[in-house]
Amino acid sequence: MLVNELIQKTEQSKLQFEYPYTLSKQEIAKLDAVIRQNGLPPPEEMIDLPPGGLKLISFKIFDAHNSLLFYYPSPVSNADLDYTFPFQSASGQHYRIATFSTPPSPFLSKLFKRAASIQAGLLVLATLLLSLTLTWLITKPLIQLGELGRRYLKLEKYDQEPLKLLARRDEIGALGREIAHLIKTVEEQKQKKQEILNDMLHEIRTPLSRLRMATSLFEQDPTSELDEFLVRIYQEFERMETLTQQILEQSRVEAAEIQSEFLDVNKFLRELLRDVQFEFQQASIDASFPDTPQIITATNRELLRRATENLLRNACKYSPRHESVFVGITNHDFYIRICIDNAGKGISTQDIEKLMTPFYRLSISRFESGFGLGLDIAKRAIEFNNGRLTLEKSSRGGLLTKLDLPAISPNYTPAFSTRQQRDERTGHESITADFRKADNLR
Ligand SMILES: Nc1ncnc2c1ncn2[C@@H]1O[C@H](COP(=O)(O)OP(=O)(O)OP(=O)(O)O)[C@@H](O)[C@H]1O
Ligand SMILES: [Mg+2]
């Protein structure tokens, strides 16, 4: 209700209004206009108007005879509000409007104070809740991140990822993923280093044991051909050098960068069998190769040698005396298969599944020296060459090992350059090709 209407109604009905009466924003604006017309300071200077809020202003309206028509005591105490100004109604009557500061009523003032304190309490509570939520949202994941780091420092196995934390889409999630990635990379590098060390120590034992064999054979028969033993000793030292160099290179060269080569598997296996036979003098190795002079496969010679040598040595080592070890090569459409079969006392299927696990050995093999790493090394070396190693129960009670390697048909003309070369020291012949350009290889 506007002041104008208020007066109009007062004029018409001569009624006194019930109060307290709350002025609307509009009414305040009207009152403001009235105050301005009368050259008084605007209400915002007189009273502290909250933006858009309602304001209670204490005021009285007197008629021309100075009798009180309307009285509204505001519960809000507004200081310096004692202004009086004349006002003429639409009917031409003269009035006087007086705004004034009222001492607030004790009840209302208490009510307002209580409301204010409740408001303040709620504010404190909201702030507390907000800070608790923020703490929960930020501190908890940070603690989890710290936990990750601590676990890693304590060298505990990093097996369980805090999935919830890593799935977060905010910066903390991103930081968590970075840390998890970092830890994984470090873990992998650590594992790789251990593997390299194991491989190196393991593989170096083979030429060493052949060296021992050479010297003991010579010891047994000093009249035998010295040259033959010297060649063997020279070859084994060569082998050790190649091995250490190759294993060290493997640690810094990415798989894609290692150059592959074509090789004649028949020739390759024959050379290898000579070495294995030298170490296992008593073993009877029965090899059957196809007549075709070359079965060509694209692989890395050193890794293939490492794998095949371990498998052949196992077959000789675990084969019962007087039982032959069979080695065969079969040519298939897309792969060549090397089969190695030895007799034995029987191996269970469950055992076969575990044989490729590092350090796993069958109890019946405890009398033979070994670490249980040969098959793991062979498997990794073959997989590195895109091949596959399968272990099966042999019908002769031992192990049947199948080594499949991707083959290239002898008639295949590669659409990329190849280079034939001979290593003067080892006498190995190889054809080197750049496979990075050869998309049509297989
Ligand atoms: N040809 C095989 N015939 C029978 N058992 C085998 C054969 N090859 C492997 N095994 C069994 O699998 C186990 C693991 O073989 P692996 O070559 O990994 O290790 P290892 O020969 O014991 O030791 P090394 O680390 O010296 O190779 C052997 O201990 C043996 O019990
Ligand atoms: Mg072995």
PDB file of N, CA and C in Angstrom, residues 164-222:
ATOM      1  N   LYS A 164      39.307 -45.780  -7.389  1.00  0.00           N
ATOM      2  CA  LYS A 164      38.397 -44.635  -7.266  1.00  0.00           C
ATOM      3  C   LYS A 164      39.155 -43.341  -7.483  1.00  0.00           C
ATOM      4  N   LEU A 165      40.316 -43.280  -6.859  1.00  0.00           N
ATOM      5  CA  LEU A 165      41.147 -42.082  -6.948  1.00  0.00           C
ATOM      6  C   LEU A 165      41.593 -41.854  -8.388  1.00  0.00           C
ATOM      7  N   LEU A 166      41.989 -42.922  -9.053  1.00  0.00           N
ATOM      8  CA  LEU A 166      42.509 -42.783 -10.415  1.00  0.00           C
ATOM      9  C   LEU A 166      41.403 -42.470 -11.424  1.00  0.00           C
ATOM     10  N   ALA A 167      40.145 -42.791 -11.039  1.00  0.00           N
ATOM     11  CA  ALA A 167      39.043 -42.548 -11.980  1.00  0.00           C
ATOM     12  C   ALA A 167      38.536 -41.105 -11.897  1.00  0.00           C
ATOM     13  N   ARG A 168      39.010 -40.353 -10.909  1.00  0.00           N
ATOM     14  CA  ARG A 168      38.542 -38.967 -10.752  1.00  0.00           C
ATOM     15  C   ARG A 168      38.891 -38.141 -11.971  1.00  0.00           C
ATOM     16  N   ARG A 169      37.981 -37.224 -12.313  1.00  0.00           N
ATOM     17  CA  ARG A 169      38.212 -36.446 -13.533  1.00  0.00           C
ATOM     18  C   ARG A 169      38.891 -35.114 -13.257  1.00  0.00           C
ATOM     19  N   ASP A 170      39.189 -34.849 -11.987  1.00  0.00           N
ATOM     20  CA  ASP A 170      39.783 -33.545 -11.671  1.00  0.00           C
ATOM     21  C   ASP A 170      41.307 -33.631 -11.636  1.00  0.00           C
ATOM     22  N   GLU A 171      41.932 -32.542 -11.165  1.00  0.00           N
ATOM     23  CA  GLU A 171      43.398 -32.470 -11.153  1.00  0.00           C
ATOM     24  C   GLU A 171      44.006 -33.534 -10.241  1.00  0.00           C
ATOM     25  N   ILE A 172      43.281 -33.842  -9.141  1.00  0.00           N
ATOM     26  CA  ILE A 172      43.822 -34.849  -8.213  1.00  0.00           C
ATOM     27  C   ILE A 172      43.864 -36.217  -8.898  1.00  0.00           C
ATOM     28  N   GLY A 173      42.787 -36.522  -9.663  1.00  0.00           N
ATOM     29  CA  GLY A 173      42.761 -37.776 -10.427  1.00  0.00           C
ATOM     30  C   GLY A 173      43.917 -37.829 -11.407  1.00  0.00           C
ATOM     31  N   ALA A 174      44.142 -36.669 -12.105  1.00  0.00           N
ATOM     32  CA  ALA A 174      45.226 -36.616 -13.104  1.00  0.00           C
ATOM     33  C   ALA A 174      46.579 -36.825 -12.427  1.00  0.00           C
ATOM     34  N   LEU A 175      46.741 -36.180 -11.260  1.00  0.00           N
ATOM     35  CA  LEU A 175      47.998 -36.318 -10.520  1.00  0.00           C
ATOM     36  C   LEU A 175      48.192 -37.772 -10.082  1.00  0.00           C
ATOM     37  N   GLY A 176      47.094 -38.385  -9.620  1.00  0.00           N
ATOM     38  CA  GLY A 176      47.136 -39.784  -9.189  1.00  0.00           C
ATOM     39  C   GLY A 176      47.552 -40.684 -10.344  1.00  0.00           C
ATOM     40  N   ARG A 177      46.957 -40.425 -11.523  1.00  0.00           N
ATOM     41  CA  ARG A 177      47.288 -41.264 -12.692  1.00  0.00           C
ATOM     42  C   ARG A 177      48.758 -41.109 -13.062  1.00  0.00           C
ATOM     43  N   GLU A 178      49.247 -39.845 -12.966  1.00  0.00           N
ATOM     44  CA  GLU A 178      50.668 -39.598 -13.280  1.00  0.00           C
ATOM     45  C   GLU A 178      51.570 -40.382 -12.330  1.00  0.00           C
ATOM     46  N   ILE A 179      51.222 -40.303 -11.015  1.00  0.00           N
ATOM     47  CA  ILE A 179      52.049 -40.992 -10.022  1.00  0.00           C
ATOM     48  C   ILE A 179      51.992 -42.503 -10.237  1.00  0.00           C
ATOM     49  N   ALA A 180      50.762 -43.010 -10.485  1.00  0.00           N
ATOM     50  CA  ALA A 180      50.616 -44.463 -10.700  1.00  0.00           C
ATOM     51  C   ALA A 180      51.428 -44.887 -11.922  1.00  0.00           C
ATOM     52  N   HIS A 181      51.376 -44.053 -12.970  1.00  0.00           N
ATOM     53  CA  HIS A 181      52.123 -44.376 -14.195  1.00  0.00           C
ATOM     54  C   HIS A 181      53.625 -44.400 -13.905  1.00  0.00           C
ATOM     55  N   LEU A 182      54.051 -43.390 -13.135  1.00  0.00           N
ATOM     56  CA  LEU A 182      55.480 -43.278 -12.774  1.00  0.00           C
ATOM     57  C   LEU A 182      55.929 -44.516 -11.995  1.00  0.00           C
ATOM     58  N   ILE A 183      55.106 -44.887 -11.008  1.00  0.00           N
ATOM     59  CA  ILE A 183      55.470 -46.039 -10.171  1.00  0.00           C
ATOM     60  C   ILE A 183      55.529 -47.309 -11.020  1.00  0.00           C
ATOM     61  N   LYS A 184      54.540 -47.435 -11.925  1.00  0.00           N
ATOM     62  CA  LYS A 184      54.503 -48.626 -12.789  1.00  0.00           C
ATOM     63  C   LYS A 184      55.739 -48.689 -13.661  1.00  0.00           C
ATOM     64  N   THR A 185      56.104 -47.510 -14.230  1.00  0.00           N
ATOM     65  CA  THR A 185      57.267 -47.476 -15.115  1.00  0.00           C
ATOM     66  C   THR A 185      58.520 -47.877 -14.342  1.00  0.00           C
ATOM     67  N   VAL A 186      58.658 -47.307 -13.137  1.00  0.00           N
ATOM     68  CA  VAL A 186      59.837 -47.627 -12.323  1.00  0.00           C
ATOM     69  C   VAL A 186      59.845 -49.122 -11.975  1.00  0.00           C
ATOM     70  N   GLU A 187      58.636 -49.634 -11.626  1.00  0.00           N
ATOM     71  CA  GLU A 187      58.524 -51.064 -11.307  1.00  0.00           C
ATOM     72  C   GLU A 187      58.960 -51.916 -12.488  1.00  0.00           C
ATOM     73  N   GLU A 188      58.453 -51.519 -13.680  1.00  0.00           N
ATOM     74  CA  GLU A 188      58.774 -52.300 -14.882  1.00  0.00           C
ATOM     75  C   GLU A 188      60.275 -52.268 -15.161  1.00  0.00           C
ATOM     76  N   GLN A 189      60.861 -51.064 -14.979  1.00  0.00           N
ATOM     77  CA  GLN A 189      62.293 -50.945 -15.225  1.00  0.00           C
ATOM     78  C   GLN A 189      63.085 -51.813 -14.253  1.00  0.00           C
ATOM     79  N   LYS A 190      62.601 -51.801 -12.979  1.00  0.00           N
ATOM     80  CA  LYS A 190      63.264 -52.605 -11.965  1.00  0.00           C
ATOM     81  C   LYS A 190      63.213 -54.086 -12.339  1.00  0.00           C
ATOM     82  N   GLN A 191      62.005 -54.497 -12.783  1.00  0.00           N
ATOM     83  CA  GLN A 191      61.804 -55.894 -13.156  1.00  0.00           C
ATOM     84  C   GLN A 191      62.671 -56.247 -14.356  1.00  0.00           C
ATOM     85  N   LYS A 192      62.726 -55.291 -15.313  1.00  0.00           N
ATOM     86  CA  LYS A 192      63.514 -55.512 -16.533  1.00  0.00           C
ATOM     87  C   LYS A 192      64.998 -55.681 -16.172  1.00  0.00           C
ATOM     88  N   LYS A 193      65.471 -54.834 -15.261  1.00  0.00           N
ATOM     89  CA  LYS A 193      66.868 -54.914 -14.846  1.00  0.00           C
ATOM     90  C   LYS A 193      67.161 -56.274 -14.231  1.00  0.00           C
ATOM     91  N   GLN A 194      66.210 -56.722 -13.369  1.00  0.00           N
ATOM     92  CA  GLN A 194      66.390 -58.021 -12.717  1.00  0.00           C
ATOM     93  C   GLN A 194      66.427 -59.119 -13.761  1.00  0.00           C
ATOM     94  N   GLU A 195      65.523 -59.015 -14.752  1.00  0.00           N
ATOM     95  CA  GLU A 195      65.472 -60.013 -15.818  1.00  0.00           C
ATOM     96  C   GLU A 195      66.793 -60.059 -16.568  1.00  0.00           C
ATOM     97  N   ILE A 196      67.326 -58.868 -16.874  1.00  0.00           N
ATOM     98  CA  ILE A 196      68.571 -58.794 -17.632  1.00  0.00           C
ATOM     99  C   ILE A 196      69.711 -59.450 -16.844  1.00  0.00           C
ATOM    100  N   LEU A 197      69.732 -59.155 -15.556  1.00  0.00           N
ATOM    101  CA  LEU A 197      70.771 -59.730 -14.700  1.00  0.00           C
ATOM    102  C   LEU A 197      70.634 -61.250 -14.661  1.00  0.00           C
ATOM    103  N   ASN A 198      69.378 -61.717 -14.479  1.00  0.00           N
ATOM    104  CA  ASN A 198      69.135 -63.163 -14.450  1.00  0.00           C
ATOM    105  C   ASN A 198      69.567 -63.802 -15.761  1.00  0.00           C
ATOM    106  N   ASP A 199      69.128 -63.172 -16.875  1.00  0.00           N
ATOM    107  CA  ASP A 199      69.446 -63.725 -18.204  1.00  0.00           C
ATOM    108  C   ASP A 199      70.956 -63.831 -18.385  1.00  0.00           C
ATOM    109  N   MET A 200      71.621 -62.742 -18.014  1.00  0.00           N
ATOM    110  CA  MET A 200      73.064 -62.676 -18.223  1.00  0.00           C
ATOM    111  C   MET A 200      73.757 -63.789 -17.441  1.00  0.00           C
ATOM    112  N   LEU A 201      73.425 -63.878 -16.126  1.00  0.00           N
ATOM    113  CA  LEU A 201      74.077 -64.873 -15.278  1.00  0.00           C
ATOM    114  C   LEU A 201      73.726 -66.287 -15.729  1.00  0.00           C
ATOM    115  N   HIS A 202      72.474 -66.447 -16.169  1.00  0.00           N
ATOM    116  CA  HIS A 202      72.022 -67.765 -16.586  1.00  0.00           C
ATOM    117  C   HIS A 202      72.715 -68.206 -17.869  1.00  0.00           C
ATOM    118  N   GLU A 203      72.695 -67.327 -18.846  1.00  0.00           N
ATOM    119  CA  GLU A 203      73.183 -67.703 -20.167  1.00  0.00           C
ATOM    120  C   GLU A 203      74.693 -67.878 -20.210  1.00  0.00           C
ATOM    121  N   ILE A 204      75.385 -67.146 -19.351  1.00  0.00           N
ATOM    122  CA  ILE A 204      76.846 -67.215 -19.360  1.00  0.00           C
ATOM    123  C   ILE A 204      77.315 -68.591 -18.869  1.00  0.00           C
ATOM    124  N   ARG A 205      76.409 -69.274 -18.136  1.00  0.00           N
ATOM    125  CA  ARG A 205      76.778 -70.580 -17.601  1.00  0.00           C
ATOM    126  C   ARG A 205      76.955 -71.636 -18.683  1.00  0.00           C
ATOM    127  N   THR A 206      76.218 -71.461 -19.814  1.00  0.00           N
ATOM    128  CA  THR A 206      76.293 -72.473 -20.869  1.00  0.00           C
ATOM    129  C   THR A 206      77.689 -72.516 -21.495  1.00  0.00           C
ATOM    130  N   PRO A 207      78.214 -71.365 -22.023  1.00  0.00           N
ATOM    131  CA  PRO A 207      79.586 -71.445 -22.555  1.00  0.00           C
ATOM    132  C   PRO A 207      80.603 -71.813 -21.487  1.00  0.00           C
ATOM    133  N   LEU A 208      80.319 -71.406 -20.248  1.00  0.00           N
ATOM    134  CA  LEU A 208      81.268 -71.753 -19.169  1.00  0.00           C
ATOM    135  C   LEU A 208      81.319 -73.268 -18.971  1.00  0.00           C
ATOM    136  N   SER A 209      80.133 -73.896 -18.982  1.00  0.00           N
ATOM    137  CA  SER A 209      80.149 -75.345 -18.749  1.00  0.00           C
ATOM    138  C   SER A 209      80.762 -76.065 -19.950  1.00  0.00           C
ATOM    139  N   ARG A 210      80.651 -75.487 -21.163  1.00  0.00           N
ATOM    140  CA  ARG A 210      81.306 -76.121 -22.328  1.00  0.00           C
ATOM    141  C   ARG A 210      82.833 -75.939 -22.238  1.00  0.00           C
ATOM    142  N   LEU A 211      83.232 -74.791 -21.675  1.00  0.00           N
ATOM    143  CA  LEU A 211      84.670 -74.566 -21.477  1.00  0.00           C
ATOM    144  C   LEU A 211      85.226 -75.601 -20.502  1.00  0.00           C
ATOM    145  N   ARG A 212      84.433 -75.843 -19.444  1.00  0.00           N
ATOM    146  CA  ARG A 212      84.866 -76.823 -18.458  1.00  0.00           C
ATOM    147  C   ARG A 212      84.962 -78.211 -19.092  1.00  0.00           C
ATOM    148  N   MET A 213      83.961 -78.488 -19.950  1.00  0.00           N
ATOM    149  CA  MET A 213      83.946 -79.775 -20.638  1.00  0.00           C
ATOM    150  C   MET A 213      85.192 -79.916 -21.516  1.00  0.00           C
ATOM    151  N   ALA A 214      85.513 -78.828 -22.247  1.00  0.00           N
ATOM    152  CA  ALA A 214      86.677 -78.857 -23.149  1.00  0.00           C
ATOM    153  C   ALA A 214      87.953 -79.136 -22.356  1.00  0.00           C
ATOM    154  N   THR A 215      88.110 -78.400 -21.255  1.00  0.00           N
ATOM    155  CA  THR A 215      89.356 -78.582 -20.486  1.00  0.00           C
ATOM    156  C   THR A 215      89.408 -79.974 -19.844  1.00  0.00           C
ATOM    157  N   SER A 216      88.270 -80.480 -19.377  1.00  0.00           N
ATOM    158  CA  SER A 216      88.312 -81.802 -18.727  1.00  0.00           C
ATOM    159  C   SER A 216      88.544 -82.896 -19.770  1.00  0.00           C
ATOM    160  N   LEU A 217      87.986 -82.714 -20.986  1.00  0.00           N
ATOM    161  CA  LEU A 217      88.235 -83.708 -22.047  1.00  0.00           C
ATOM    162  C   LEU A 217      89.710 -83.740 -22.406  1.00  0.00           C
ATOM    163  N   PHE A 218      90.302 -82.538 -22.451  1.00  0.00           N
ATOM    164  CA  PHE A 218      91.718 -82.467 -22.798  1.00  0.00           C
ATOM    165  C   PHE A 218      92.574 -83.068 -21.684  1.00  0.00           C
ATOM    166  N   GLU A 219      92.100 -82.841 -20.464  1.00  0.00           N
ATOM    167  CA  GLU A 219      92.811 -83.394 -19.306  1.00  0.00           C
ATOM    168  C   GLU A 219      92.818 -84.928 -19.360  1.00  0.00           C
ATOM    169  N   GLN A 220      91.625 -85.458 -19.750  1.00  0.00           N
ATOM    170  CA  GLN A 220      91.502 -86.921 -19.813  1.00  0.00           C
ATOM    171  C   GLN A 220      92.400 -87.524 -20.893  1.00  0.00           C
ATOM    172  N   ASP A 221      92.538 -86.772 -22.013  1.00  0.00           N
ATOM    173  CA  ASP A 221      93.341 -87.304 -23.111  1.00  0.00           C
ATOM    174  C   ASP A 221      94.243 -86.208 -23.668  1.00  0.00           C
ATOM    175  N   PRO A 222      95.393 -85.983 -23.014  1.00  0.00           N
ATOM    176  CA  PRO A 222      96.265 -84.886 -23.449  1.00  0.00           C
ATOM    177  C   PRO A 222      96.886 -85.121 -24.824  1.00  0.00           C
TER     178      PRO A 222
END
